[in-house]
PDB file of C-alpha atoms in Angstrom:
ATOM      1  CA  MET A  19      80.255 119.320 121.197  1.00 67.00           C
ATOM      2  CA  SER A  20      79.573 121.916 118.511  1.00 76.00           C
ATOM      3  CA  SER A  21      81.637 122.081 115.327  1.00 78.00           C
ATOM      4  CA  ASP A  22      83.230 125.324 116.552  1.00 81.00           C
ATOM      5  CA  ASP A  23      84.205 123.712 119.872  1.00 86.00           C
ATOM      6  CA  PHE A  24      85.595 120.685 118.044  1.00 88.00           C
ATOM      7  CA  LYS A  25      87.646 122.873 115.702  1.00 88.00           C
ATOM      8  CA  SER A  26      89.002 124.815 118.673  1.00 92.00           C
ATOM      9  CA  ALA A  27      89.968 121.543 120.389  1.00 92.00           C
ATOM     10  CA  ILE A  28      91.752 120.320 117.252  1.00 92.00           C
ATOM     11  CA  VAL A  29      93.654 123.607 116.880  1.00 94.00           C
ATOM     12  CA  LEU A  30      94.720 123.488 120.541  1.00 94.00           C
ATOM     13  CA  ALA A  31      95.774 119.821 120.275  1.00 93.00           C
ATOM     14  CA  ALA A  32      97.769 120.523 117.089  1.00 94.00           C
ATOM     15  CA  SER A  33      99.437 123.518 118.719  1.00 95.00           C
ATOM     16  CA  ARG A  34     100.514 121.398 121.680  1.00 93.00           C
ATOM     17  CA  ALA A  35     101.774 118.602 119.439  1.00 93.00           C
ATOM     18  CA  LEU A  36     103.738 121.013 117.229  1.00 95.00           C
ATOM     19  CA  ARG A  37     105.647 122.696 120.069  1.00 94.00           C
ATOM     20  CA  PRO A  38     108.155 119.872 120.714  1.00 93.00           C
ATOM     21  CA  LEU A  39     108.549 119.371 116.963  1.00 93.00           C
ATOM     22  CA  ALA A  40     109.195 123.093 116.440  1.00 94.00           C
ATOM     23  CA  ARG A  41     111.737 123.014 119.278  1.00 92.00           C
ATOM     24  CA  MET A  42     113.606 120.126 117.648  1.00 90.00           C
ATOM     25  CA  LEU A  43     113.518 121.719 114.180  1.00 90.00           C
ATOM     26  CA  LEU A  44     114.669 125.139 115.378  1.00 90.00           C
ATOM     27  CA  ALA A  45     117.483 123.589 117.430  1.00 85.00           C
ATOM     28  CA  SER A  46     118.527 121.638 114.313  1.00 83.00           C
ATOM     29  CA  GLY A  47     118.524 124.735 112.077  1.00 82.00           C
ATOM     30  CA  LEU A  48     115.452 123.961 109.969  1.00 86.00           C
ATOM     31  CA  THR A  49     113.624 127.119 108.903  1.00 90.00           C
ATOM     32  CA  PHE A  50     109.848 127.570 108.679  1.00 93.00           C
ATOM     33  CA  ARG A  51     110.137 127.777 104.891  1.00 92.00           C
ATOM     34  CA  GLU A  52     111.746 124.344 104.811  1.00 92.00           C
ATOM     35  CA  PHE A  53     109.195 123.017 107.308  1.00 94.00           C
ATOM     36  CA  ASN A  54     106.342 124.431 105.217  1.00 95.00           C
ATOM     37  CA  ALA A  55     107.598 122.563 102.143  1.00 93.00           C
ATOM     38  CA  LEU A  56     107.988 119.411 104.222  1.00 93.00           C
ATOM     39  CA  ALA A  57     104.493 119.764 105.721  1.00 95.00           C
ATOM     40  CA  ARG A  58     102.932 120.042 102.262  1.00 95.00           C
ATOM     41  CA  ARG A  59     104.598 116.789 101.205  1.00 94.00           C
ATOM     42  CA  VAL A  60     103.507 115.002 104.390  1.00 95.00           C
ATOM     43  CA  PHE A  61      99.907 116.255 104.092  1.00 96.00           C
ATOM     44  CA  VAL A  62      99.729 115.000 100.511  1.00 96.00           C
ATOM     45  CA  SER A  63     101.369 111.681 101.458  1.00 95.00           C
ATOM     46  CA  VAL A  64      99.014 110.991 104.384  1.00 95.00           C
ATOM     47  CA  ALA A  65      95.916 112.099 102.481  1.00 95.00           C
ATOM     48  CA  THR A  66      96.921 109.837  99.572  1.00 95.00           C
ATOM     49  CA  ASP A  67      97.857 106.757 101.591  1.00 93.00           C
ATOM     50  CA  GLU A  68      95.332 106.788 104.430  1.00 92.00           C
ATOM     51  CA  PHE A  69      92.126 108.423 103.200  1.00 91.00           C
ATOM     52  CA  GLY A  70      91.366 106.426 100.067  1.00 88.00           C
ATOM     53  CA  ARG A  71      88.328 104.249  99.574  1.00 84.00           C
ATOM     54  CA  GLY A  72      88.151 100.538  98.906  1.00 80.00           C
ATOM     55  CA  GLY A  73      91.846 100.114  99.687  1.00 80.00           C
ATOM     56  CA  ARG A  74      92.891 102.402  96.834  1.00 86.00           C
ATOM     57  CA  PRO A  75      94.978 105.585  97.117  1.00 87.00           C
ATOM     58  CA  THR A  76      93.005 108.789  97.378  1.00 92.00           C
ATOM     59  CA  ASN A  77      92.521 110.480  94.003  1.00 94.00           C
ATOM     60  CA  ILE A  78      94.105 113.855  93.264  1.00 95.00           C
ATOM     61  CA  SER A  79      90.873 115.834  93.472  1.00 95.00           C
ATOM     62  CA  ARG A  80      90.015 114.482  96.925  1.00 95.00           C
ATOM     63  CA  VAL A  81      93.570 115.084  98.174  1.00 96.00           C
ATOM     64  CA  SER A  82      93.348 118.667  96.909  1.00 96.00           C
ATOM     65  CA  LEU A  83      89.989 119.151  98.631  1.00 96.00           C
ATOM     66  CA  MET A  84      91.208 117.692 101.938  1.00 95.00           C
ATOM     67  CA  THR A  85      94.543 119.535 102.066  1.00 96.00           C
ATOM     68  CA  GLY A  86      93.639 122.827 100.415  1.00 95.00           C
ATOM     69  CA  ILE A  87      96.582 122.376  98.027  1.00 96.00           C
ATOM     70  CA  ALA A  88      95.993 122.990  94.307  1.00 96.00           C
ATOM     71  CA  ARG A  89      95.509 119.873  92.155  1.00 95.00           C
ATOM     72  CA  LYS A  90      98.547 120.696  90.013  1.00 96.00           C
ATOM     73  CA  GLU A  91     100.736 120.945  93.105  1.00 96.00           C
ATOM     74  CA  VAL A  92      99.260 117.739  94.526  1.00 96.00           C
ATOM     75  CA  LYS A  93     100.150 115.884  91.336  1.00 95.00           C
ATOM     76  CA  ARG A  94     103.695 117.271  91.376  1.00 95.00           C
ATOM     77  CA  LEU A  95     104.215 116.247  94.992  1.00 95.00           C
ATOM     78  CA  ARG A  96     102.725 112.788  94.427  1.00 95.00           C
ATOM     79  CA  ASP A  97     105.047 112.251  91.473  1.00 93.00           C
ATOM     80  CA  GLU A  98     108.028 113.221  93.627  1.00 91.00           C
ATOM     81  CA  LEU A  99     106.934 110.941  96.451  1.00 91.00           C
ATOM     82  CA  ALA A 100     106.465 108.018  94.055  1.00 89.00           C
ATOM     83  CA  GLN A 101     110.083 108.306  92.900  1.00 88.00           C
ATOM     84  CA  GLU A 102     111.560 108.387  96.390  1.00 80.00           C
ATOM     85  CA  HIS A 103     112.962 105.395  98.206  1.00 66.00           C
ATOM     86  CA  PRO A 104     112.544 105.942 101.954  1.00 60.00           C
ATOM     87  CA  ASP A 105     115.697 105.412 103.960  1.00 55.00           C
ATOM     88  CA  VAL A 106     115.771 102.595 106.498  1.00 49.00           C
ATOM     89  CA  PRO A 107     115.648 104.164 109.979  1.00 50.00           C
ATOM     90  CA  ALA A 108     119.078 104.133 111.629  1.00 53.00           C
ATOM     91  CA  LEU A 109     117.671 102.905 114.940  1.00 61.00           C
ATOM     92  CA  ARG A 110     119.090  99.383 115.070  1.00 65.00           C
ATOM     93  CA  LYS A 111     122.451 100.553 116.368  1.00 65.00           C
ATOM     94  CA  THR A 112     120.777 102.240 119.346  1.00 73.00           C
ATOM     95  CA  THR A 113     118.764  99.101 120.128  1.00 77.00           C
ATOM     96  CA  GLU A 114     121.701  96.713 119.866  1.00 84.00           C
ATOM     97  CA  ALA A 115     123.932  98.986 121.968  1.00 88.00           C
ATOM     98  CA  THR A 116     121.329  99.100 124.729  1.00 85.00           C
ATOM     99  CA  ARG A 117     120.997  95.303 124.659  1.00 87.00           C
ATOM    100  CA  VAL A 118     124.759  94.931 125.060  1.00 93.00           C
ATOM    101  CA  LEU A 119     124.812  97.360 127.997  1.00 92.00           C
ATOM    102  CA  SER A 120     121.781  95.729 129.601  1.00 87.00           C
ATOM    103  CA  ALA A 121     123.376  92.278 129.364  1.00 90.00           C
ATOM    104  CA  TRP A 122     126.574  93.727 130.821  1.00 94.00           C
ATOM    105  CA  HIS A 123     124.526  94.690 133.887  1.00 91.00           C
ATOM    106  CA  ASP A 124     122.445  91.504 134.125  1.00 86.00           C
ATOM    107  CA  ALA A 125     124.002  88.512 132.340  1.00 88.00           C
ATOM    108  CA  PRO A 126     125.634  85.961 134.656  1.00 91.00           C
ATOM    109  CA  GLY A 127     129.404  86.402 134.998  1.00 94.00           C
ATOM    110  CA  TYR A 128     129.511  90.079 134.032  1.00 95.00           C
ATOM    111  CA  GLN A 129     129.079  91.640 137.508  1.00 94.00           C
ATOM    112  CA  ASP A 130     131.066  91.563 140.747  1.00 93.00           C
ATOM    113  CA  ALA A 131     129.713  90.411 144.124  1.00 92.00           C
ATOM    114  CA  ASP A 132     127.924  93.763 144.578  1.00 91.00           C
ATOM    115  CA  GLY A 133     126.230  93.584 141.167  1.00 89.00           C
ATOM    116  CA  VAL A 134     128.483  96.220 139.593  1.00 92.00           C
ATOM    117  CA  PRO A 135     129.406  95.533 135.935  1.00 95.00           C
ATOM    118  CA  LEU A 136     132.921  94.173 135.558  1.00 96.00           C
ATOM    119  CA  ALA A 137     135.683  95.844 133.565  1.00 96.00           C
ATOM    120  CA  ILE A 138     136.173  93.349 130.735  1.00 97.00           C
ATOM    121  CA  PRO A 139     138.686  92.794 127.908  1.00 96.00           C
ATOM    122  CA  ARG A 140     137.743  93.488 124.295  1.00 95.00           C
ATOM    123  CA  ASP A 141     138.423  89.960 123.093  1.00 95.00           C
ATOM    124  CA  GLY A 142     138.410  86.445 124.414  1.00 94.00           C
ATOM    125  CA  PRO A 143     135.893  84.108 126.040  1.00 94.00           C
ATOM    126  CA  PRO A 144     133.183  85.387 128.391  1.00 93.00           C
ATOM    127  CA  PRO A 145     133.235  87.715 130.137  1.00 95.00           C
ATOM    128  CA  SER A 146     134.467  89.901 127.273  1.00 96.00           C
ATOM    129  CA  PHE A 147     133.095  92.590 124.993  1.00 97.00           C
ATOM    130  CA  ALA A 148     133.464  90.259 122.011  1.00 95.00           C
ATOM    131  CA  ALA A 149     131.324  87.631 123.761  1.00 95.00           C
ATOM    132  CA  LEU A 150     128.702  90.235 124.724  1.00 94.00           C
ATOM    133  CA  HIS A 151     128.595  91.501 121.156  1.00 94.00           C
ATOM    134  CA  HIS A 152     128.273  87.969 119.780  1.00 92.00           C
ATOM    135  CA  GLU A 153     125.222  87.318 121.976  1.00 89.00           C
ATOM    136  CA  HIS A 154     123.511  90.700 121.862  1.00 88.00           C
ATOM    137  CA  GLY A 155     125.106  92.969 119.251  1.00 87.00           C
ATOM    138  CA  GLY A 156     123.216  91.777 116.188  1.00 83.00           C
ATOM    139  CA  ASP A 157     124.902  92.486 112.841  1.00 82.00           C
ATOM    140  CA  ILE A 158     126.406  95.837 113.893  1.00 85.00           C
ATOM    141  CA  PRO A 159     130.222  95.418 113.738  1.00 91.00           C
ATOM    142  CA  ALA A 160     131.767  95.130 117.210  1.00 92.00           C
ATOM    143  CA  SER A 161     134.299  97.891 116.448  1.00 92.00           C
ATOM    144  CA  THR A 162     131.514 100.283 115.411  1.00 90.00           C
ATOM    145  CA  LEU A 163     129.491  99.493 118.518  1.00 92.00           C
ATOM    146  CA  GLU A 164     132.482  99.942 120.804  1.00 94.00           C
ATOM    147  CA  LYS A 165     133.426 103.252 119.186  1.00 93.00           C
ATOM    148  CA  ASP A 166     129.910 104.658 119.679  1.00 89.00           C
ATOM    149  CA  LEU A 167     129.694 103.437 123.270  1.00 94.00           C
ATOM    150  CA  LEU A 168     133.010 105.108 124.075  1.00 95.00           C
ATOM    151  CA  ARG A 169     132.165 108.315 122.197  1.00 90.00           C
ATOM    152  CA  THR A 170     128.876 108.833 124.029  1.00 89.00           C
ATOM    153  CA  GLY A 171     130.266 107.996 127.472  1.00 93.00           C
ATOM    154  CA  ALA A 172     128.249 104.816 127.930  1.00 93.00           C
ATOM    155  CA  VAL A 173     131.530 102.883 128.249  1.00 96.00           C
ATOM    156  CA  GLY A 174     134.955 103.963 129.528  1.00 96.00           C
ATOM    157  CA  ILE A 175     138.468 102.518 129.382  1.00 96.00           C
ATOM    158  CA  THR A 176     140.280 101.594 132.595  1.00 95.00           C
ATOM    159  CA  GLU A 177     143.981 102.152 133.243  1.00 93.00           C
ATOM    160  CA  ASN A 178     144.769  98.584 132.223  1.00 94.00           C
ATOM    161  CA  GLY A 179     142.892  98.959 128.919  1.00 94.00           C
ATOM    162  CA  ARG A 180     139.703  97.113 129.844  1.00 96.00           C
ATOM    163  CA  LEU A 181     136.214  98.316 128.956  1.00 97.00           C
ATOM    164  CA  GLN A 182     133.910  99.483 131.744  1.00 96.00           C
ATOM    165  CA  ALA A 183     130.141  99.977 131.425  1.00 96.00           C
ATOM    166  CA  LEU A 184     129.125 103.392 132.818  1.00 94.00           C
ATOM    167  CA  THR A 185     125.420 103.347 131.912  1.00 89.00           C
ATOM    168  CA  ARG A 186     122.898 100.579 131.257  1.00 83.00           C
ATOM    169  CA  TYR A 187     121.348 102.174 128.168  1.00 81.00           C
ATOM    170  CA  PHE A 188     122.674 103.890 125.043  1.00 85.00           C
ATOM    171  CA  MET A 189     121.721 107.450 124.187  1.00 82.00           C
ATOM    172  CA  PRO A 190     123.245 109.267 121.183  1.00 81.00           C
ATOM    173  CA  LEU A 191     124.694 112.705 121.879  1.00 79.00           C
ATOM    174  CA  PRO A 192     122.236 115.634 121.504  1.00 80.00           C
ATOM    175  CA  LEU A 193     121.575 116.799 117.924  1.00 76.00           C
ATOM    176  CA  GLU A 194     123.645 114.050 116.346  1.00 79.00           C
ATOM    177  CA  ALA A 195     121.971 112.647 113.229  1.00 79.00           C
ATOM    178  CA  GLU A 196     121.275 109.394 115.074  1.00 80.00           C
ATOM    179  CA  ALA A 197     119.748 111.225 118.068  1.00 83.00           C
ATOM    180  CA  VAL A 198     117.526 113.346 115.797  1.00 85.00           C
ATOM    181  CA  ASP A 199     116.426 110.223 113.925  1.00 85.00           C
ATOM    182  CA  ARG A 200     115.535 108.557 117.232  1.00 86.00           C
ATOM    183  CA  ALA A 201     113.624 111.636 118.408  1.00 88.00           C
ATOM    184  CA  GLY A 202     111.583 111.700 115.196  1.00 89.00           C
ATOM    185  CA  ASP A 203     110.777 108.018 115.580  1.00 90.00           C
ATOM    186  CA  VAL A 204     109.668 108.490 119.206  1.00 92.00           C
ATOM    187  CA  LEU A 205     107.365 111.381 118.238  1.00 93.00           C
ATOM    188  CA  MET A 206     105.996 109.370 115.299  1.00 93.00           C
ATOM    189  CA  THR A 207     105.259 106.157 117.214  1.00 94.00           C
ATOM    190  CA  MET A 208     103.731 107.996 120.163  1.00 95.00           C
ATOM    191  CA  GLY A 209     101.655 110.169 117.834  1.00 94.00           C
ATOM    192  CA  ASN A 210     100.526 107.150 115.788  1.00 94.00           C
ATOM    193  CA  THR A 211      99.153 105.434 118.889  1.00 95.00           C
ATOM    194  CA  VAL A 212      97.314 108.527 120.136  1.00 94.00           C
ATOM    195  CA  THR A 213      95.799 109.425 116.762  1.00 93.00           C
ATOM    196  CA  ARG A 214      94.879 105.822 115.880  1.00 93.00           C
ATOM    197  CA  ASN A 215      92.948 105.612 119.153  1.00 94.00           C
ATOM    198  CA  LEU A 216      91.335 108.985 118.457  1.00 91.00           C
ATOM    199  CA  THR A 217      90.229 108.116 114.907  1.00 90.00           C
ATOM    200  CA  ARG A 218      89.491 104.392 115.160  1.00 90.00           C
ATOM    201  CA  GLN A 219      86.102 103.090 114.106  1.00 87.00           C
ATOM    202  CA  PRO A 220      83.559 102.416 116.887  1.00 89.00           C
ATOM    203  CA  GLY A 221      83.858  98.876 118.176  1.00 90.00           C
ATOM    204  CA  THR A 222      87.443  98.372 116.987  1.00 92.00           C
ATOM    205  CA  MET A 223      90.235  97.731 119.454  1.00 93.00           C
ATOM    206  CA  GLY A 224      92.599 100.593 120.270  1.00 93.00           C
ATOM    207  CA  ARG A 225      96.255 100.491 121.256  1.00 95.00           C
ATOM    208  CA  PHE A 226      97.391 100.594 124.866  1.00 95.00           C
ATOM    209  CA  GLU A 227      98.151 104.146 125.975  1.00 94.00           C
ATOM    210  CA  GLY A 228      98.292 105.356 129.548  1.00 94.00           C
ATOM    211  CA  ARG A 229     100.023 107.835 131.801  1.00 93.00           C
ATOM    212  CA  ALA A 230     100.743 108.243 135.503  1.00 94.00           C
ATOM    213  CA  THR A 231     100.948 111.929 136.357  1.00 94.00           C
ATOM    214  CA  LEU A 232     100.062 114.344 139.153  1.00 93.00           C
ATOM    215  CA  PRO A 233      99.480 118.003 138.244  1.00 92.00           C
ATOM    216  CA  VAL A 234     101.160 119.460 141.363  1.00 93.00           C
ATOM    217  CA  VAL A 235     104.326 117.870 142.836  1.00 95.00           C
ATOM    218  CA  PRO A 236     107.120 119.662 144.744  1.00 95.00           C
ATOM    219  CA  ALA A 237     109.972 120.463 142.340  1.00 95.00           C
ATOM    220  CA  ARG A 238     112.474 118.972 144.811  1.00 95.00           C
ATOM    221  CA  ALA A 239     110.993 115.512 144.102  1.00 96.00           C
ATOM    222  CA  GLU A 240     112.025 115.481 140.440  1.00 96.00           C
ATOM    223  CA  ALA A 241     115.532 114.070 141.019  1.00 96.00           C
ATOM    224  CA  GLU A 242     114.187 111.273 143.206  1.00 97.00           C
ATOM    225  CA  PHE A 243     111.426 110.521 140.701  1.00 97.00           C
ATOM    226  CA  ARG A 244     113.924 110.393 137.831  1.00 95.00           C
ATOM    227  CA  GLN A 245     116.047 107.873 139.743  1.00 94.00           C
ATOM    228  CA  PHE A 246     112.970 105.787 140.554  1.00 96.00           C
ATOM    229  CA  LEU A 247     111.713 105.947 136.958  1.00 95.00           C
ATOM    230  CA  GLU A 248     115.072 104.972 135.466  1.00 90.00           C
ATOM    231  CA  ALA A 249     115.257 101.890 137.675  1.00 89.00           C
ATOM    232  CA  GLU A 250     111.640 100.765 137.319  1.00 94.00           C
ATOM    233  CA  GLY A 251     111.282 101.901 133.702  1.00 92.00           C
ATOM    234  CA  MET A 252     114.401 100.038 132.634  1.00 86.00           C
ATOM    235  CA  ARG A 253     113.233  96.913 134.467  1.00 88.00           C
ATOM    236  CA  PHE A 254     109.939  97.104 132.599  1.00 93.00           C
ATOM    237  CA  LEU A 255     111.621  97.697 129.214  1.00 89.00           C
ATOM    238  CA  GLU A 256     114.001  94.800 129.761  1.00 85.00           C
ATOM    239  CA  ALA A 257     111.015  92.513 130.419  1.00 89.00           C
ATOM    240  CA  MET A 258     109.375  93.788 127.225  1.00 91.00           C
ATOM    241  CA  ASP A 259     112.610  93.265 125.303  1.00 86.00           C
ATOM    242  CA  ARG A 260     112.861  89.656 126.504  1.00 85.00           C
ATOM    243  CA  TRP A 261     109.246  89.007 125.457  1.00 91.00           C
ATOM    244  CA  LEU A 262     109.841  90.506 122.018  1.00 88.00           C
ATOM    245  CA  LEU A 263     113.004  88.473 121.474  1.00 84.00           C
ATOM    246  CA  GLU A 264     111.124  85.298 122.424  1.00 87.00           C
ATOM    247  CA  HIS A 265     108.582  86.118 119.699  1.00 90.00           C
ATOM    248  CA  ALA A 266     111.054  87.011 116.942  1.00 86.00           C
ATOM    249  CA  PRO A 267     110.348  85.446 113.501  1.00 88.00           C
ATOM    250  CA  GLU A 268     111.548  81.864 113.282  1.00 87.00           C
ATOM    251  CA  SER A 269     111.564  81.607 109.494  1.00 89.00           C
ATOM    252  CA  PRO A 270     111.912  83.821 106.394  1.00 87.00           C
ATOM    253  CA  ILE A 271     108.185  83.362 105.738  1.00 89.00           C
ATOM    254  CA  GLU A 272     107.324  84.740 109.189  1.00 89.00           C
ATOM    255  CA  ALA A 273     109.788  87.602 108.668  1.00 87.00           C
ATOM    256  CA  LYS A 274     108.031  88.630 105.438  1.00 88.00           C
ATOM    257  CA  ASN A 275     104.728  89.030 107.275  1.00 88.00           C
ATOM    258  CA  ALA A 276     106.260  90.663 110.352  1.00 91.00           C
ATOM    259  CA  ILE A 277     105.257  93.934 111.982  1.00 93.00           C
ATOM    260  CA  ARG A 278     107.130  96.305 114.236  1.00 92.00           C
ATOM    261  CA  LEU A 279     105.941  95.827 117.817  1.00 94.00           C
ATOM    262  CA  GLY A 280     107.013  97.508 121.030  1.00 94.00           C
ATOM    263  CA  VAL A 281     106.337  99.953 123.831  1.00 95.00           C
ATOM    264  CA  GLY A 282     107.841 103.255 124.956  1.00 93.00           C
ATOM    265  CA  VAL A 283     108.347 104.861 128.372  1.00 93.00           C
ATOM    266  CA  TYR A 284     109.033 108.569 128.848  1.00 93.00           C
ATOM    267  CA  GLN A 285     109.292 111.050 131.709  1.00 95.00           C
ATOM    268  CA  ILE A 286     106.750 113.876 132.062  1.00 94.00           C
ATOM    269  CA  THR A 287     108.058 117.124 133.548  1.00 95.00           C
ATOM    270  CA  GLU A 288     105.981 120.237 132.862  1.00 92.00           C
ATOM    271  CA  PRO A 289     104.979 123.442 134.665  1.00 91.00           C
ATOM    272  CA  ALA A 290     102.481 122.797 137.450  1.00 87.00           C
ATOM    273  CA  VAL A 291      98.802 122.751 136.524  1.00 68.00           C
ATOM    274  CA  PRO A 292      96.672 123.999 139.428  1.00 60.00           C
ATOM    275  CA  GLU A 293      94.112 121.454 140.569  1.00 53.00           C
ATOM    276  CA  THR A 294      90.443 122.413 140.125  1.00 51.00           C
ATOM    277  CA  SER A 295      87.600 121.299 142.330  1.00 45.00           C
ATOM    278  CA  ASP A 296      84.417 119.800 140.943  1.00 46.00           C
ATOM    279  CA  ALA A 297      82.569 120.600 144.145  1.00 41.00           C
ATOM    280  CA  PRO A 298      79.811 123.233 143.845  1.00 43.00           C
ATOM    281  CA  GLU A 299      80.687 126.677 145.101  1.00 45.00           C
ATOM    282  CA  ASN A 300      79.337 127.690 148.484  1.00 44.00           C
ATOM    283  CA  PRO A 301      76.888 130.529 147.837  1.00 40.00           C
ATOM    284  CA  ASN A 302      77.573 131.861 151.343  1.00 44.00           C
ATOM    285  CA  SER A 303      81.332 132.143 150.881  1.00 38.00           C
TER     286      SER A 303
END
């Protein structure tokens, strides 16, 4: 591949990757001017942290050369970044809420004879919301978890005041701060895997990344596919969640050397891409 072809491929890949980000930013009210300022900071941060030599941060001159940003501006941005304390991602609440809902659907004693989650009281011994929270809610207060589950429609209240699970996973409402934070994390983790595999050194092991997709499927099949994916995808994620919990740190020493580990599943629904044939053309046709 020539350098011009490679540059064209990079531009096309970046354009594709930026479209969902631009959609999220525009829907959230972020202007291009604000995004431009943010992009400059991120370019300087990545160039500084990930393109140094010998394990050291990249020097200002090299960052300026790589990013095309003036040395004076690079220094200013690096000074700002050095003074910042990154916020802890607010994703734990989403994870703990999903674990509570999943246990409500699967834990013994929480379903009727048909496997439907029971309407349970807030307090008391199992089956109760308090008992579910104690086992699966982590350190998120039970009242906070209940309020969010009710607010987003994942849980309802019956006529006799009991709590009823309506979904088996927790999803923040669109464009809430928590939902935007989750969306950014999904884009980041997916992008990290793809780009790490793309830029890894020859002979080094990549990260698992795969898709199952067909370029042309009747549109009427989408609803059936979504139902199938939600059932099978959730079953897969629950198995992954159990494995991860079994391998949680067992001591403070292990926790200090811990990494974030996991897997994501997402639906693909895009305009149809016509299939092309690799067979040679018939000169007589």
